[in-house]
Amino acid sequence: KYKTDYQVIGLINSAGFCHVGELSEDNHAKNSQMINVNIQGITNVIEIILPIMQANKFGTIMNLSSLADRYPRPKNMVYAATKAYVRSLSDSLRMDNAKYNIRIINLAPALVETPMVTGALGTSEGTIKVDNRKTIKVDNRSYIFQYFPALENHFPSFQNSFRTAPE
């Protein structure tokens, strides 16, 4: 068991790796890497952090999947399947951990211009451009995060997104 003197109030699970190609023996190493990062990596982090949040009866976990988790993706099926895992895991964790006052959020962005997306596609054409970073201050703490202007309407006040833990 992992123990900490710190109170973990949030986790943003944004690990991701993408490779476009056929499902074949030639791509086995890349497909295994996607499974290891996109499934095993996210699961490992949650296994460490979730018991701390459950003990504190408080926390938020945000998992990033992708819109690829919803539709068939020829030549990108392993990536899509790993992101469907993230979505399903998030839904199940949300139901299982509501009793602990733990929020589980699944964010499924579209084609956001990131090194991973442009590397996999070989172009940034058709991607959503983002400001790289935004800093906010809450309770005399600075938070730096990647900012998605298109989501601002869904989160009208970033200040309210950063709840402080109960005393």
mmCIF file of C-alpha atoms in Angstrom:
data_model
loop_
_atom_site.group_PDB
_atom_site.id
_atom_site.type_symbol
_atom_site.label_atom_id
_atom_site.label_comp_id
_atom_site.label_asym_id
_atom_site.label_seq_id
_atom_site.Cartn_x
_atom_site.Cartn_y
_atom_site.Cartn_z
ATOM 1 C CA LYS A 1 0.000 0.000 0.000
ATOM 2 C CA TYR A 2 1.105 3.502 -0.807
ATOM 3 C CA LYS A 3 0.954 5.997 2.009
ATOM 4 C CA THR A 4 1.490 9.707 1.856
ATOM 5 C CA ASP A 5 1.463 12.659 4.179
ATOM 6 C CA TYR A 6 -0.023 14.688 1.325
ATOM 7 C CA GLN A 7 -3.676 14.921 0.494
ATOM 8 C CA VAL A 8 -4.255 14.030 -3.138
ATOM 9 C CA ILE A 9 -7.187 16.068 -4.393
ATOM 10 C CA GLY A 10 -6.851 15.540 -8.124
ATOM 11 C CA LEU A 11 -5.373 13.439 -10.868
ATOM 12 C CA ILE A 12 -5.312 14.233 -14.564
ATOM 13 C CA ASN A 13 -4.591 11.025 -16.421
ATOM 14 C CA SER A 14 -3.573 12.207 -19.869
ATOM 15 C CA ALA A 15 -1.085 9.573 -20.955
ATOM 16 C CA GLY A 16 -1.451 8.620 -24.573
ATOM 17 C CA PHE A 17 0.415 7.036 -27.440
ATOM 18 C CA CYS A 18 -0.885 6.611 -30.981
ATOM 19 C CA HIS A 19 0.319 4.649 -33.979
ATOM 20 C CA VAL A 20 -1.589 4.456 -37.252
ATOM 21 C CA GLY A 21 -1.314 1.257 -39.207
ATOM 22 C CA GLU A 22 -2.630 -2.192 -39.921
ATOM 23 C CA LEU A 23 -3.206 -4.726 -37.191
ATOM 24 C CA SER A 24 -0.313 -6.979 -38.136
ATOM 25 C CA GLU A 25 2.765 -8.682 -36.802
ATOM 26 C CA ASP A 26 4.846 -5.880 -38.337
ATOM 27 C CA ASN A 27 3.183 -3.392 -35.982
ATOM 28 C CA HIS A 28 3.177 -5.636 -32.891
ATOM 29 C CA ALA A 29 5.721 -3.540 -30.954
ATOM 30 C CA LYS A 30 3.837 -0.270 -31.593
ATOM 31 C CA ASN A 31 0.481 -1.865 -30.734
ATOM 32 C CA SER A 32 1.933 -3.283 -27.507
ATOM 33 C CA GLN A 33 3.329 0.140 -26.635
ATOM 34 C CA MET A 34 -0.128 1.702 -27.124
ATOM 35 C CA ILE A 35 -1.694 -0.903 -24.840
ATOM 36 C CA ASN A 36 1.035 -0.444 -22.227
ATOM 37 C CA VAL A 37 0.758 3.354 -22.149
ATOM 38 C CA ASN A 38 -2.949 3.907 -22.820
ATOM 39 C CA ILE A 39 -4.320 1.070 -20.685
ATOM 40 C CA GLN A 40 -1.713 -0.208 -18.271
ATOM 41 C CA GLY A 41 -0.200 3.199 -17.516
ATOM 42 C CA ILE A 42 -3.535 4.825 -16.681
ATOM 43 C CA THR A 43 -4.630 1.804 -14.650
ATOM 44 C CA ASN A 44 -1.372 1.747 -12.667
ATOM 45 C CA VAL A 45 -1.685 5.412 -11.665
ATOM 46 C CA ILE A 46 -5.312 4.996 -10.602
ATOM 47 C CA GLU A 47 -4.412 1.925 -8.512
ATOM 48 C CA ILE A 48 -1.929 4.074 -6.583
ATOM 49 C CA ILE A 49 -3.987 7.280 -6.192
ATOM 50 C CA LEU A 50 -7.542 5.958 -5.741
ATOM 51 C CA PRO A 51 -7.001 4.301 -2.321
ATOM 52 C CA ILE A 52 -5.616 7.612 -0.991
ATOM 53 C CA MET A 53 -8.675 9.478 -2.260
ATOM 54 C CA GLN A 54 -10.996 6.798 -0.848
ATOM 55 C CA ALA A 55 -9.349 7.093 2.573
ATOM 56 C CA ASN A 56 -9.770 10.886 2.443
ATOM 57 C CA LYS A 57 -13.299 10.565 1.014
ATOM 58 C CA PHE A 58 -12.512 13.261 -1.513
ATOM 59 C CA GLY A 59 -10.941 13.769 -4.935
ATOM 60 C CA THR A 60 -11.310 14.157 -8.663
ATOM 61 C CA ILE A 61 -9.840 11.959 -11.362
ATOM 62 C CA MET A 62 -9.962 13.191 -14.946
ATOM 63 C CA ASN A 63 -9.134 10.578 -17.563
ATOM 64 C CA LEU A 64 -8.527 11.613 -21.157
ATOM 65 C CA SER A 65 -9.855 9.245 -23.750
ATOM 66 C CA SER A 66 -10.662 10.440 -27.268
ATOM 67 C CA LEU A 67 -13.567 10.742 -29.622
ATOM 68 C CA ALA A 68 -11.888 7.719 -31.206
ATOM 69 C CA ASP A 69 -13.424 5.708 -28.334
ATOM 70 C CA ARG A 70 -16.871 5.961 -29.965
ATOM 71 C CA TYR A 71 -16.505 4.995 -33.618
ATOM 72 C CA PRO A 72 -14.646 2.421 -35.740
ATOM 73 C CA ARG A 73 -11.190 3.628 -36.731
ATOM 74 C CA PRO A 74 -9.681 1.705 -39.658
ATOM 75 C CA LYS A 75 -5.863 1.698 -39.438
ATOM 76 C CA ASN A 76 -6.224 3.114 -35.927
ATOM 77 C CA MET A 77 -8.208 0.346 -34.251
ATOM 78 C CA VAL A 78 -5.822 -0.433 -31.379
ATOM 79 C CA TYR A 79 -5.680 3.227 -30.339
ATOM 80 C CA ALA A 80 -9.484 3.475 -30.517
ATOM 81 C CA ALA A 81 -9.854 0.294 -28.468
ATOM 82 C CA THR A 82 -7.482 1.557 -25.768
ATOM 83 C CA LYS A 83 -9.435 4.797 -25.510
ATOM 84 C CA ALA A 84 -12.722 2.850 -25.297
ATOM 85 C CA TYR A 85 -11.141 1.079 -22.315
ATOM 86 C CA VAL A 86 -10.442 4.462 -20.683
ATOM 87 C CA ARG A 87 -14.032 5.559 -21.246
ATOM 88 C CA SER A 88 -15.486 2.327 -19.845
ATOM 89 C CA LEU A 89 -13.111 2.371 -16.875
ATOM 90 C CA SER A 90 -14.103 5.976 -16.118
ATOM 91 C CA ASP A 91 -17.818 5.166 -16.244
ATOM 92 C CA SER A 92 -17.395 2.185 -13.917
ATOM 93 C CA LEU A 93 -15.110 4.044 -11.502
ATOM 94 C CA ARG A 94 -17.595 6.937 -11.366
ATOM 95 C CA MET A 95 -20.388 4.641 -10.222
ATOM 96 C CA ASP A 96 -18.199 2.722 -7.801
ATOM 97 C CA ASN A 97 -16.618 5.745 -6.114
ATOM 98 C CA ALA A 98 -19.504 8.196 -5.769
ATOM 99 C CA LYS A 99 -19.957 6.887 -2.222
ATOM 100 C CA TYR A 100 -16.449 8.225 -1.438
ATOM 101 C CA ASN A 101 -17.223 11.718 -2.800
ATOM 102 C CA ILE A 102 -14.769 11.074 -5.641
ATOM 103 C CA ARG A 103 -15.595 12.568 -9.020
ATOM 104 C CA ILE A 104 -14.452 10.605 -12.059
ATOM 105 C CA ILE A 105 -14.525 12.563 -15.301
ATOM 106 C CA ASN A 106 -13.828 11.268 -18.788
ATOM 107 C CA LEU A 107 -12.806 13.924 -21.276
ATOM 108 C CA ALA A 108 -12.900 12.829 -24.919
ATOM 109 C CA PRO A 109 -11.283 15.505 -27.082
ATOM 110 C CA ALA A 110 -11.339 15.529 -30.862
ATOM 111 C CA LEU A 111 -8.237 16.015 -32.985
ATOM 112 C CA VAL A 112 -6.347 18.519 -30.847
ATOM 113 C CA GLU A 113 -3.043 19.670 -32.272
ATOM 114 C CA THR A 114 -0.475 17.893 -30.111
ATOM 115 C CA PRO A 115 2.849 16.268 -31.012
ATOM 116 C CA MET A 116 1.168 12.864 -30.656
ATOM 117 C CA VAL A 117 -1.690 13.671 -33.054
ATOM 118 C CA THR A 118 0.373 15.484 -35.668
ATOM 119 C CA GLY A 119 3.035 12.759 -35.457
ATOM 120 C CA ALA A 120 0.499 9.982 -35.996
ATOM 121 C CA LEU A 121 -1.305 11.825 -38.799
ATOM 122 C CA GLY A 122 1.798 13.323 -40.371
ATOM 123 C CA THR A 123 0.031 16.701 -40.527
ATOM 124 C CA SER A 124 -1.731 19.239 -38.336
ATOM 125 C CA GLU A 125 -4.417 19.816 -40.986
ATOM 126 C CA GLY A 126 -7.899 19.452 -39.517
ATOM 127 C CA THR A 127 -6.724 19.646 -35.917
ATOM 128 C CA ILE A 128 -7.918 22.027 -33.208
ATOM 129 C CA LYS A 129 -5.257 24.597 -32.328
ATOM 130 C CA VAL A 130 -4.761 25.405 -28.639
ATOM 131 C CA ASP A 131 -2.860 27.870 -26.522
ATOM 132 C CA ASN A 132 -0.095 25.885 -24.935
ATOM 133 C CA ARG A 133 -0.502 26.920 -21.332
ATOM 134 C CA LYS A 134 -2.672 28.942 -19.036
ATOM 135 C CA THR A 135 -1.948 29.789 -15.426
ATOM 136 C CA ILE A 136 -4.563 30.461 -12.786
ATOM 137 C CA LYS A 137 -4.219 31.241 -9.107
ATOM 138 C CA VAL A 138 -6.450 29.637 -6.514
ATOM 139 C CA ASP A 139 -5.866 30.007 -2.787
ATOM 140 C CA ASN A 140 -2.405 31.498 -3.434
ATOM 141 C CA ARG A 141 -1.398 28.470 -5.535
ATOM 142 C CA SER A 142 -0.575 28.623 -9.236
ATOM 143 C CA TYR A 143 -1.898 25.938 -11.541
ATOM 144 C CA ILE A 144 -0.493 25.575 -15.041
ATOM 145 C CA PHE A 145 -2.427 23.470 -17.500
ATOM 146 C CA GLN A 146 -2.976 23.047 -21.198
ATOM 147 C CA TYR A 147 -5.847 25.291 -22.119
ATOM 148 C CA PHE A 148 -8.556 24.310 -24.593
ATOM 149 C CA PRO A 149 -10.461 27.476 -25.568
ATOM 150 C CA ALA A 150 -13.204 25.408 -27.220
ATOM 151 C CA LEU A 151 -14.055 23.907 -23.825
ATOM 152 C CA GLU A 152 -14.358 27.199 -21.982
ATOM 153 C CA ASN A 153 -18.128 27.278 -22.530
ATOM 154 C CA HIS A 154 -18.384 23.901 -20.797
ATOM 155 C CA PHE A 155 -16.319 25.102 -17.824
ATOM 156 C CA PRO A 156 -17.370 28.732 -17.322
ATOM 157 C CA SER A 157 -15.170 29.250 -14.298
ATOM 158 C CA PHE A 158 -11.878 27.458 -14.083
ATOM 159 C CA GLN A 159 -11.595 28.873 -10.571
ATOM 160 C CA ASN A 160 -14.520 26.661 -9.489
ATOM 161 C CA SER A 161 -12.929 23.611 -11.129
ATOM 162 C CA PHE A 162 -10.174 23.601 -8.522
ATOM 163 C CA ARG A 163 -11.953 22.725 -5.295
ATOM 164 C CA THR A 164 -9.964 22.676 -2.130
ATOM 165 C CA ALA A 165 -10.174 19.626 0.074
ATOM 166 C CA PRO A 166 -12.458 19.727 3.075
ATOM 167 C CA GLU A 167 -10.806 20.601 6.358
#
